[in-house]
PDB file of C-alpha atoms and ligand atoms in Angstrom:
ATOM      1  CA  MET A   1     -13.541  93.475  49.600  1.00 95.00           C
ATOM      2  CA  LYS A   2     -11.394  91.059  46.071  1.00 97.00           C
ATOM      3  CA  ARG A   3     -13.671  89.295  43.901  1.00 98.00           C
ATOM      4  CA  ILE A   4     -12.877  85.832  42.988  1.00 98.00           C
ATOM      5  CA  PHE A   5     -15.565  85.781  39.340  1.00 98.00           C
ATOM      6  CA  ALA A   6     -14.452  81.254  39.530  1.00 98.00           C
ATOM      7  CA  VAL A   7     -15.689  79.978  36.159  1.00 98.00           C
ATOM      8  CA  HIS A   8     -15.690  75.960  37.001  1.00 97.00           C
ATOM      9  CA  ASP A   9     -17.793  72.629  37.796  1.00 97.00           C
ATOM     10  CA  ILE A  10     -19.893  71.371  40.616  1.00 98.00           C
ATOM     11  CA  SER A  11     -18.890  67.984  41.351  1.00 97.00           C
ATOM     12  CA  GLY A  12     -20.779  66.898  44.282  1.00 97.00           C
ATOM     13  CA  VAL A  13     -18.185  64.266  45.934  1.00 97.00           C
ATOM     14  CA  GLY A  14     -14.262  64.363  45.229  1.00 97.00           C
ATOM     15  CA  LYS A  15     -14.124  68.380  46.896  1.00 98.00           C
ATOM     16  CA  CYS A  16     -12.622  69.549  43.359  1.00 97.00           C
ATOM     17  CA  SER A  17     -13.336  72.528  42.006  1.00 97.00           C
ATOM     18  CA  LEU A  18     -15.964  75.055  43.037  1.00 98.00           C
ATOM     19  CA  THR A  19     -16.522  72.623  45.909  1.00 98.00           C
ATOM     20  CA  ALA A  20     -12.642  73.131  46.933  1.00 98.00           C
ATOM     21  CA  ALA A  21     -12.792  76.396  45.505  1.00 98.00           C
ATOM     22  CA  LEU A  22     -15.679  77.909  47.223  1.00 98.00           C
ATOM     23  CA  PRO A  23     -14.463  77.265  51.087  1.00 98.00           C
ATOM     24  CA  VAL A  24     -10.257  78.354  50.043  1.00 98.00           C
ATOM     25  CA  ILE A  25     -11.374  81.215  48.434  1.00 98.00           C
ATOM     26  CA  SER A  26     -13.107  82.754  51.222  1.00 98.00           C
ATOM     27  CA  ALA A  27     -11.332  81.229  53.518  1.00 98.00           C
ATOM     28  CA  CYS A  28      -8.246  83.179  52.261  1.00 98.00           C
ATOM     29  CA  GLY A  29     -10.947  86.934  53.139  1.00 97.00           C
ATOM     30  CA  VAL A  30     -11.854  86.745  48.573  1.00 98.00           C
ATOM     31  CA  GLU A  31     -15.648  86.427  47.729  1.00 98.00           C
ATOM     32  CA  CYS A  32     -16.392  83.383  45.104  1.00 98.00           C
ATOM     33  CA  SER A  33     -18.557  84.443  42.630  1.00 98.00           C
ATOM     34  CA  PRO A  34     -18.745  80.647  41.432  1.00 98.00           C
ATOM     35  CA  VAL A  35     -19.883  80.080  37.736  1.00 97.00           C
ATOM     36  CA  PRO A  36     -21.098  76.954  37.541  1.00 97.00           C
ATOM     37  CA  THR A  37     -19.973  75.608  34.203  1.00 96.00           C
ATOM     38  CA  ALA A  38     -21.409  71.847  34.648  1.00 96.00           C
ATOM     39  CA  VAL A  39     -23.049  70.367  37.675  1.00 97.00           C
ATOM     40  CA  LEU A  40     -21.903  66.199  38.532  1.00 97.00           C
ATOM     41  CA  SER A  41     -22.711  64.232  40.836  1.00 98.00           C
ATOM     42  CA  SER A  42     -18.800  63.560  41.268  1.00 97.00           C
ATOM     43  CA  HIS A  43     -15.406  63.647  39.197  1.00 95.00           C
ATOM     44  CA  THR A  44     -14.615  62.141  36.495  1.00 92.00           C
ATOM     45  CA  GLY A  45     -12.298  60.213  37.768  1.00 91.00           C
ATOM     46  CA  GLU A  46     -11.804  56.559  37.993  1.00 91.00           C
ATOM     47  CA  MET A  47     -15.972  56.869  39.327  1.00 94.00           C
ATOM     48  CA  LYS A  48     -18.359  54.917  37.036  1.00 95.00           C
ATOM     49  CA  GLY A  49     -21.966  56.289  36.762  1.00 97.00           C
ATOM     50  CA  TYR A  50     -21.688  60.075  37.492  1.00 96.00           C
ATOM     51  CA  THR A  51     -24.474  62.474  35.904  1.00 97.00           C
ATOM     52  CA  PHE A  52     -23.895  65.621  34.076  1.00 95.00           C
ATOM     53  CA  ARG A  53     -25.736  67.997  33.721  1.00 96.00           C
ATOM     54  CA  ASP A  54     -24.581  70.452  30.435  1.00 95.00           C
ATOM     55  CA  LEU A  55     -24.876  74.595  32.617  1.00 97.00           C
ATOM     56  CA  THR A  56     -23.675  76.586  28.659  1.00 97.00           C
ATOM     57  CA  ASP A  57     -26.390  77.934  27.994  1.00 97.00           C
ATOM     58  CA  ASP A  58     -25.876  79.341  31.571  1.00 97.00           C
ATOM     59  CA  ILE A  59     -23.026  80.985  31.163  1.00 97.00           C
ATOM     60  CA  GLU A  60     -23.454  83.589  29.600  1.00 96.00           C
ATOM     61  CA  PRO A  61     -26.576  85.355  31.014  1.00 96.00           C
ATOM     62  CA  TYR A  62     -25.131  85.652  34.156  1.00 94.00           C
ATOM     63  CA  PHE A  63     -22.210  87.592  33.789  1.00 94.00           C
ATOM     64  CA  ARG A  64     -24.755  89.990  31.672  1.00 94.00           C
ATOM     65  CA  HIS A  65     -27.033  89.885  35.394  1.00 96.00           C
ATOM     66  CA  TRP A  66     -23.661  90.713  37.270  1.00 95.00           C
ATOM     67  CA  LEU A  67     -22.446  93.075  34.708  1.00 93.00           C
ATOM     68  CA  SER A  68     -26.328  94.532  35.203  1.00 95.00           C
ATOM     69  CA  LEU A  69     -25.668  94.688  38.507  1.00 97.00           C
ATOM     70  CA  GLY A  70     -22.777  97.016  38.542  1.00 95.00           C
ATOM     71  CA  ILE A  71     -21.219  93.608  39.525  1.00 95.00           C
ATOM     72  CA  VAL A  72     -17.441  93.251  38.651  1.00 95.00           C
ATOM     73  CA  PRO A  73     -14.253  90.446  39.399  1.00 97.00           C
ATOM     74  CA  ASP A  74     -11.124  91.082  40.603  1.00 98.00           C
ATOM     75  CA  THR A  75      -9.764  87.882  39.051  1.00 98.00           C
ATOM     76  CA  ILE A  76     -11.482  85.822  36.540  1.00 98.00           C
ATOM     77  CA  TYR A  77     -10.460  82.400  37.571  1.00 98.00           C
ATOM     78  CA  THR A  78     -11.219  79.314  35.425  1.00 98.00           C
ATOM     79  CA  GLY A  79     -11.041  75.674  35.416  1.00 97.00           C
ATOM     80  CA  TYR A  80     -12.713  72.637  33.952  1.00 93.00           C
ATOM     81  CA  LEU A  81     -15.244  73.909  31.924  1.00 95.00           C
ATOM     82  CA  GLY A  82     -17.606  70.911  30.471  1.00 84.00           C
ATOM     83  CA  SER A  83     -16.816  71.983  26.297  1.00 92.00           C
ATOM     84  CA  GLY A  84     -14.913  73.498  23.533  1.00 95.00           C
ATOM     85  CA  LYS A  85     -18.192  75.801  23.388  1.00 96.00           C
ATOM     86  CA  GLN A  86     -17.755  76.917  26.682  1.00 97.00           C
ATOM     87  CA  ILE A  87     -14.640  78.058  26.278  1.00 98.00           C
ATOM     88  CA  GLU A  88     -16.023  80.187  23.189  1.00 97.00           C
ATOM     89  CA  ILE A  89     -17.560  81.985  25.892  1.00 98.00           C
ATOM     90  CA  ILE A  90     -15.402  82.360  28.621  1.00 98.00           C
ATOM     91  CA  MET A  91     -12.769  84.034  26.184  1.00 98.00           C
ATOM     92  CA  ARG A  92     -15.872  86.139  24.668  1.00 97.00           C
ATOM     93  CA  LEU A  93     -16.794  87.139  27.991  1.00 96.00           C
ATOM     94  CA  ILE A  94     -13.336  87.485  29.064  1.00 96.00           C
ATOM     95  CA  SER A  95     -12.313  90.250  26.286  1.00 95.00           C
ATOM     96  CA  GLU A  96     -15.426  91.916  27.660  1.00 92.00           C
ATOM     97  CA  PHE A  97     -14.535  92.044  30.499  1.00 93.00           C
ATOM     98  CA  SER A  98     -10.721  93.850  30.056  1.00 93.00           C
ATOM     99  CA  LEU A  99     -12.391  97.158  30.305  1.00 93.00           C
ATOM    100  CA  TYR A 100     -12.103  96.871  34.545  1.00 95.00           C
ATOM    101  CA  SER A 101      -8.684  94.587  34.311  1.00 97.00           C
ATOM    102  CA  PRO A 102      -9.566  92.093  36.176  1.00 98.00           C
ATOM    103  CA  LEU A 103      -6.481  89.027  36.540  1.00 98.00           C
ATOM    104  CA  ILE A 104      -6.782  86.388  34.607  1.00 98.00           C
ATOM    105  CA  ILE A 105      -5.966  82.722  35.800  1.00 98.00           C
ATOM    106  CA  VAL A 106      -6.400  79.621  33.598  1.00 98.00           C
ATOM    107  CA  ASP A 107      -6.479  76.067  35.212  1.00 98.00           C
ATOM    108  CA  PRO A 108      -6.067  74.582  31.969  1.00 98.00           C
ATOM    109  CA  ALA A 109      -8.062  71.344  33.720  1.00 96.00           C
ATOM    110  CA  MET A 110      -7.941  68.411  31.152  1.00 96.00           C
ATOM    111  CA  ALA A 111      -5.339  65.506  32.233  1.00 96.00           C
ATOM    112  CA  ASP A 112      -3.075  64.303  34.017  1.00 94.00           C
ATOM    113  CA  SER A 113      -0.873  61.478  33.913  1.00 94.00           C
ATOM    114  CA  GLY A 114      -0.683  61.565  30.552  1.00 96.00           C
ATOM    115  CA  VAL A 115      -3.920  61.026  29.893  1.00 95.00           C
ATOM    116  CA  LEU A 116      -7.024  63.924  28.643  1.00 96.00           C
ATOM    117  CA  TYR A 117     -10.354  63.483  31.236  1.00 93.00           C
ATOM    118  CA  LYS A 118     -12.638  60.934  29.795  1.00 90.00           C
ATOM    119  CA  GLY A 119     -14.663  63.645  27.229  1.00 90.00           C
ATOM    120  CA  PHE A 120     -12.132  65.244  25.868  1.00 94.00           C
ATOM    121  CA  ASP A 121     -10.352  65.450  23.253  1.00 94.00           C
ATOM    122  CA  SER A 122      -7.553  66.592  20.717  1.00 95.00           C
ATOM    123  CA  SER A 123     -10.382  69.877  19.177  1.00 97.00           C
ATOM    124  CA  TYR A 124     -10.649  70.853  23.121  1.00 97.00           C
ATOM    125  CA  ILE A 125      -6.750  71.480  23.789  1.00 97.00           C
ATOM    126  CA  ASP A 126      -6.727  73.755  20.656  1.00 97.00           C
ATOM    127  CA  GLY A 127      -9.886  75.576  22.149  1.00 98.00           C
ATOM    128  CA  MET A 128      -7.585  75.489  26.165  1.00 98.00           C
ATOM    129  CA  LYS A 129      -4.460  77.158  23.727  1.00 98.00           C
ATOM    130  CA  ASP A 130      -6.538  79.666  22.550  1.00 98.00           C
ATOM    131  CA  LEU A 131      -7.993  80.650  26.156  1.00 98.00           C
ATOM    132  CA  CYS A 132      -4.969  80.458  28.207  1.00 98.00           C
ATOM    133  CA  SER A 133      -3.370  82.501  25.662  1.00 98.00           C
ATOM    134  CA  LEU A 134      -5.258  85.811  26.728  1.00 98.00           C
ATOM    135  CA  SER A 135      -4.178  84.267  30.504  1.00 98.00           C
ATOM    136  CA  ASP A 136      -1.694  86.223  33.171  1.00 98.00           C
ATOM    137  CA  VAL A 137      -1.053  83.057  35.218  1.00 98.00           C
ATOM    138  CA  LEU A 138      -0.753  80.018  34.096  1.00 98.00           C
ATOM    139  CA  ILE A 139      -1.439  76.434  36.196  1.00 98.00           C
ATOM    140  CA  PRO A 140      -0.846  73.744  34.496  1.00 98.00           C
ATOM    141  CA  ASN A 141       0.210  70.211  35.240  1.00 97.00           C
ATOM    142  CA  ILE A 142       2.957  68.858  34.119  1.00 98.00           C
ATOM    143  CA  THR A 143       0.645  66.684  31.560  1.00 98.00           C
ATOM    144  CA  GLU A 144      -1.434  69.167  30.387  1.00 98.00           C
ATOM    145  CA  ALA A 145       2.065  71.660  29.561  1.00 98.00           C
ATOM    146  CA  ALA A 146       3.696  69.296  27.987  1.00 98.00           C
ATOM    147  CA  MET A 147       0.063  69.075  26.139  1.00 98.00           C
ATOM    148  CA  LEU A 148      -0.311  72.859  26.025  1.00 98.00           C
ATOM    149  CA  THR A 149       3.044  73.269  24.028  1.00 97.00           C
ATOM    150  CA  GLY A 150       3.471  70.026  22.103  1.00 97.00           C
ATOM    151  CA  SER A 151       6.374  68.851  23.990  1.00 97.00           C
ATOM    152  CA  GLU A 152       6.643  65.434  24.528  1.00 97.00           C
ATOM    153  CA  TYR A 153       5.800  63.980  28.498  1.00 98.00           C
ATOM    154  CA  LYS A 154       7.853  62.470  31.107  1.00 96.00           C
ATOM    155  CA  THR A 155       7.369  60.542  34.102  1.00 92.00           C
ATOM    156  CA  GLY A 156      11.116  60.881  34.368  1.00 94.00           C
ATOM    157  CA  TYR A 157      12.320  64.199  33.727  1.00 97.00           C
ATOM    158  CA  ASP A 158      15.264  66.980  34.818  1.00 97.00           C
ATOM    159  CA  ARG A 159      15.247  70.782  36.167  1.00 96.00           C
ATOM    160  CA  GLU A 160      16.125  72.251  32.274  1.00 97.00           C
ATOM    161  CA  TYR A 161      12.966  69.699  30.919  1.00 98.00           C
ATOM    162  CA  ILE A 162      11.012  71.862  33.746  1.00 98.00           C
ATOM    163  CA  HIS A 163      12.464  75.170  33.238  1.00 96.00           C
ATOM    164  CA  ALA A 164      11.688  74.737  29.053  1.00 96.00           C
ATOM    165  CA  LEU A 165       7.990  73.439  29.515  1.00 97.00           C
ATOM    166  CA  ALA A 166       7.910  76.888  31.931  1.00 96.00           C
ATOM    167  CA  LYS A 167      10.081  79.251  28.811  1.00 93.00           C
ATOM    168  CA  ALA A 168       7.108  77.528  26.256  1.00 94.00           C
ATOM    169  CA  LEU A 169       4.125  78.481  28.221  1.00 94.00           C
ATOM    170  CA  CYS A 170       5.221  81.742  28.266  1.00 86.00           C
ATOM    171  CA  GLY A 171       3.670  82.073  24.812  1.00 91.00           C
ATOM    172  CA  TYR A 172       0.829  81.526  26.648  1.00 96.00           C
ATOM    173  CA  ALA A 173       0.596  83.196  30.178  1.00 96.00           C
ATOM    174  CA  LYS A 174       1.619  87.511  30.429  1.00 96.00           C
ATOM    175  CA  LYS A 175       2.769  87.011  34.045  1.00 97.00           C
ATOM    176  CA  TYR A 176       3.194  83.930  35.810  1.00 98.00           C
ATOM    177  CA  THR A 177       3.632  79.811  35.089  1.00 98.00           C
ATOM    178  CA  VAL A 178       3.221  77.318  37.752  1.00 98.00           C
ATOM    179  CA  ILE A 179       3.289  73.609  36.825  1.00 98.00           C
ATOM    180  CA  THR A 180       1.848  71.358  39.739  1.00 98.00           C
ATOM    181  CA  GLY A 181       2.676  67.930  40.856  1.00 96.00           C
ATOM    182  CA  VAL A 182       6.887  68.086  39.669  1.00 97.00           C
ATOM    183  CA  SER A 183       9.281  65.804  41.578  1.00 96.00           C
ATOM    184  CA  PHE A 184      12.028  66.052  41.426  1.00 96.00           C
ATOM    185  CA  SER A 185      12.990  63.193  43.925  1.00 95.00           C
ATOM    186  CA  GLU A 186      10.884  60.106  44.793  1.00 94.00           C
ATOM    187  CA  ASP A 187       9.931  61.512  48.260  1.00 96.00           C
ATOM    188  CA  GLU A 188       8.965  64.798  47.534  1.00 97.00           C
ATOM    189  CA  SER A 189       7.015  66.842  45.151  1.00 97.00           C
ATOM    190  CA  GLY A 190       5.925  70.566  44.635  1.00 98.00           C
ATOM    191  CA  CYS A 191       5.069  73.417  41.470  1.00 98.00           C
ATOM    192  CA  TYR A 192       7.498  75.657  39.883  1.00 98.00           C
ATOM    193  CA  VAL A 193       7.096  78.688  38.727  1.00 98.00           C
ATOM    194  CA  TYR A 194       8.177  81.288  36.668  1.00 97.00           C
ATOM    195  CA  ASP A 195       7.503  84.622  36.623  1.00 97.00           C
ATOM    196  CA  LYS A 196       8.143  86.135  33.498  1.00 96.00           C
ATOM    197  CA  THR A 197       7.638  90.255  35.047  1.00 95.00           C
ATOM    198  CA  ALA A 198      10.995  89.589  36.551  1.00 95.00           C
ATOM    199  CA  ASP A 199      12.392  86.527  34.407  1.00 94.00           C
ATOM    200  CA  ARG A 200      12.965  85.006  37.628  1.00 96.00           C
ATOM    201  CA  SER A 201      12.390  81.165  38.638  1.00 97.00           C
ATOM    202  CA  GLY A 202      11.905  78.993  40.776  1.00 97.00           C
ATOM    203  CA  TYR A 203      11.014  75.029  43.319  1.00 98.00           C
ATOM    204  CA  LEU A 204       9.342  74.693  45.815  1.00 98.00           C
ATOM    205  CA  PRO A 205       9.910  70.890  47.160  1.00 98.00           C
ATOM    206  CA  ALA A 206       7.277  68.877  49.568  1.00 98.00           C
ATOM    207  CA  LYS A 207       6.985  66.121  50.780  1.00 98.00           C
ATOM    208  CA  LYS A 208       5.588  62.805  48.868  1.00 97.00           C
ATOM    209  CA  TYR A 209       2.612  60.948  49.553  1.00 96.00           C
ATOM    210  CA  PRO A 210       1.618  57.493  47.918  1.00 94.00           C
ATOM    211  CA  GLY A 211      -1.053  57.902  45.835  1.00 92.00           C
ATOM    212  CA  THR A 212      -3.516  59.921  43.415  1.00 92.00           C
ATOM    213  CA  TYR A 213      -5.489  62.744  45.650  1.00 95.00           C
ATOM    214  CA  TYR A 214      -8.013  63.832  43.007  1.00 95.00           C
ATOM    215  CA  GLY A 215      -8.562  68.082  43.702  1.00 96.00           C
ATOM    216  CA  THR A 216      -5.518  68.830  44.644  1.00 97.00           C
ATOM    217  CA  GLY A 217      -5.071  70.919  41.549  1.00 96.00           C
ATOM    218  CA  ASP A 218      -8.263  72.358  42.183  1.00 97.00           C
ATOM    219  CA  ILE A 219      -7.349  73.159  46.201  1.00 98.00           C
ATOM    220  CA  PHE A 220      -3.637  74.501  45.240  1.00 98.00           C
ATOM    221  CA  ALA A 221      -4.748  76.929  42.144  1.00 98.00           C
ATOM    222  CA  SER A 222      -7.755  78.535  44.661  1.00 98.00           C
ATOM    223  CA  VAL A 223      -5.280  79.258  47.087  1.00 98.00           C
ATOM    224  CA  LEU A 224      -2.777  80.067  44.640  1.00 98.00           C
ATOM    225  CA  SER A 225      -5.880  82.204  42.730  1.00 98.00           C
ATOM    226  CA  ALA A 226      -6.664  83.687  46.183  1.00 98.00           C
ATOM    227  CA  PHE A 227      -3.232  85.195  47.541  1.00 98.00           C
ATOM    228  CA  LEU A 228      -2.414  86.558  44.251  1.00 98.00           C
ATOM    229  CA  THR A 229      -5.671  88.251  44.090  1.00 98.00           C
ATOM    230  CA  LEU A 230      -4.409  89.127  46.971  1.00 98.00           C
ATOM    231  CA  GLY A 231      -1.352  91.057  45.947  1.00 97.00           C
ATOM    232  CA  PHE A 232       0.919  88.571  47.090  1.00 97.00           C
ATOM    233  CA  ASP A 233       4.597  88.313  45.375  1.00 97.00           C
ATOM    234  CA  VAL A 234       3.859  84.280  43.310  1.00 98.00           C
ATOM    235  CA  MET A 235       6.255  83.399  45.612  1.00 98.00           C
ATOM    236  CA  LYS A 236       4.954  83.286  48.454  1.00 98.00           C
ATOM    237  CA  ALA A 237       1.450  82.914  47.159  1.00 98.00           C
ATOM    238  CA  ALA A 238       2.292  79.276  45.530  1.00 98.00           C
ATOM    239  CA  GLU A 239       3.829  78.413  49.369  1.00 98.00           C
ATOM    240  CA  TYR A 240       1.579  78.989  50.715  1.00 98.00           C
ATOM    241  CA  ALA A 241      -0.542  76.566  48.450  1.00 98.00           C
ATOM    242  CA  LEU A 242       1.527  74.123  48.217  1.00 98.00           C
ATOM    243  CA  GLU A 243       1.495  74.001  52.292  1.00 98.00           C
ATOM    244  CA  PHE A 244      -1.935  74.053  52.419  1.00 98.00           C
ATOM    245  CA  THR A 245      -2.377  71.419  50.197  1.00 98.00           C
ATOM    246  CA  ASN A 246       0.987  69.402  51.462  1.00 98.00           C
ATOM    247  CA  LYS A 247      -0.662  69.424  54.833  1.00 98.00           C
ATOM    248  CA  SER A 248      -4.211  68.202  53.558  1.00 98.00           C
ATOM    249  CA  ILE A 249      -2.748  65.354  51.558  1.00 98.00           C
ATOM    250  CA  LYS A 250      -0.608  64.064  54.512  1.00 98.00           C
ATOM    251  CA  GLU A 251      -3.890  64.333  56.699  1.00 98.00           C
ATOM    252  CA  THR A 252      -5.993  61.847  54.451  1.00 98.00           C
ATOM    253  CA  TYR A 253      -3.221  59.810  53.833  1.00 97.00           C
ATOM    254  CA  GLU A 254      -2.499  59.409  57.532  1.00 97.00           C
ATOM    255  CA  ASN A 255      -6.855  58.899  57.519  1.00 97.00           C
ATOM    256  CA  LYS A 256      -6.580  56.057  55.141  1.00 96.00           C
ATOM    257  CA  THR A 257      -9.855  57.623  53.615  1.00 95.00           C
ATOM    258  CA  ASP A 258     -10.836  57.184  50.056  1.00 95.00           C
ATOM    259  CA  PRO A 259      -8.519  59.941  48.462  1.00 93.00           C
ATOM    260  CA  ARG A 260     -11.493  59.574  45.002  1.00 95.00           C
ATOM    261  CA  PHE A 261     -13.946  61.487  47.792  1.00 97.00           C
ATOM    262  CA  GLY A 262     -11.492  64.164  48.110  1.00 97.00           C
ATOM    263  CA  VAL A 263      -8.020  65.423  50.721  1.00 98.00           C
ATOM    264  CA  ALA A 264      -9.208  66.779  54.235  1.00 98.00           C
ATOM    265  CA  PHE A 265      -8.452  70.492  54.232  1.00 98.00           C
ATOM    266  CA  GLU A 266     -11.582  71.467  55.997  1.00 98.00           C
ATOM    267  CA  LYS A 267      -9.380  71.528  59.811  1.00 97.00           C
ATOM    268  CA  PHE A 268      -6.649  73.892  57.509  1.00 98.00           C
ATOM    269  CA  LEU A 269      -8.960  76.446  56.155  1.00 98.00           C
ATOM    270  CA  PRO A 270      -7.734  78.841  59.336  1.00 98.00           C
ATOM    271  CA  ASP A 271      -4.292  77.823  58.028  1.00 98.00           C
ATOM    272  CA  LEU A 272      -5.432  81.046  55.213  1.00 98.00           C
ATOM    273  CA  MET A 273      -7.072  83.325  56.649  1.00 97.00           C
ATOM    274  CA  ARG A 274      -3.347  83.494  58.734  1.00 97.00           C
ATOM    275  CA  TYR A 275      -2.149  84.352  55.657  1.00 96.00           C
ATOM    276  CA  ALA A 276      -4.398  85.720  54.451  1.00 96.00           C
ATOM    277  CA  GLY A 277      -3.763  88.404  57.866  1.00 92.00           C
ATOM    278  CA  GLY A 278       0.067  88.662  58.152  1.00 85.00           C
ATOM    279  CA  LYS A 279      -0.109  86.815  60.336  1.00 70.00           C
ATOM    280  CA  VAL A 280       1.600  83.603  60.108  1.00 67.00           C
TER     281      VAL A 280
HETATM  282  O1  LIG B   1     -10.096  68.026  39.130  1.00 80.39           O
HETATM  283  C1  LIG B   1     -10.448  68.721  38.223  1.00 80.39           C
HETATM  284  C2  LIG B   1     -11.576  67.861  37.733  1.00 80.39           C
HETATM  285  C3  LIG B   1     -11.968  68.942  37.939  1.00 80.39           C
HETATM  286  N1  LIG B   1     -13.674  68.765  37.723  1.00 80.39           N
HETATM  287  C4  LIG B   1     -14.220  67.601  37.440  1.00 80.39           C
HETATM  288  C5  LIG B   1     -13.630  66.564  37.583  1.00 80.39           C
HETATM  289  C6  LIG B   1     -12.232  66.592  37.469  1.00 80.39           C
HETATM  290  C7  LIG B   1     -11.460  65.574  37.117  1.00 80.39           C
HETATM  291  O2  LIG B   1     -10.424  64.650  36.321  1.00 80.39           O
HETATM  292  O3  LIG B   1     -13.278  65.464  36.449  1.00 80.39           O
HETATM  293  C8  LIG B   1     -15.374  67.204  36.615  1.00 80.39           C
END
């Protein structure tokens, strides 16, 4: 069985980071070995009074213990990291594990809607640039893509702007760049895939629902990571990731639940098993 080391925080409420990665990656038939970077009572978006327990000092011993047990990853997939120091540790560990040639997938989870998440500053962006330069696959949203490339963040844009961002990001990712939350018209939102290995690109659209849906970037990136680990073509992997994420958003929109608490993805997990088994 393939194995992903998933390096993210665990937030008790909000169905993001590890609470999304664990069920989603498992449903794809890939073992998910979680490396919690911090424990929070909820994510930090539109929430007040959350707890935050930093686990920086545990990350390296965690990896070393696994190494002593002979546990090595097919993929190292990083998301929300609690601090610049964590970025440095992860970069060192990625260099050490390069011996085993894992696929390195980086979701530079640090910003959205033009602003950095709470607790991050411009030095964090610089650290994230260094980590991204070790990636095979990069999965930013438009805000993160603009911050990583020093480009202007735009809300109204065309295909040329997105393509230019994707090409600029290929200075970081060795294989694929997938930009999320890309919307060329009011009623759709999707992802833009740039495959550097074949110099091809494509836009995958999905229906857009009003509102902000927390954790959907993590859900998308987790499905994509699992299918890339299984060896699926990047376009197919992105199509599955988009479809699963979009169905979960639709369900949440129709249920009228508070989107801060995450999207209702659970009942669609069997879809992932079918996709992974080739039974679509
Ligand atoms: O979904 C991204 C994310 C992950 N982890 C934490 C967050 C956020 C976004 O707000 O706050 C703790």
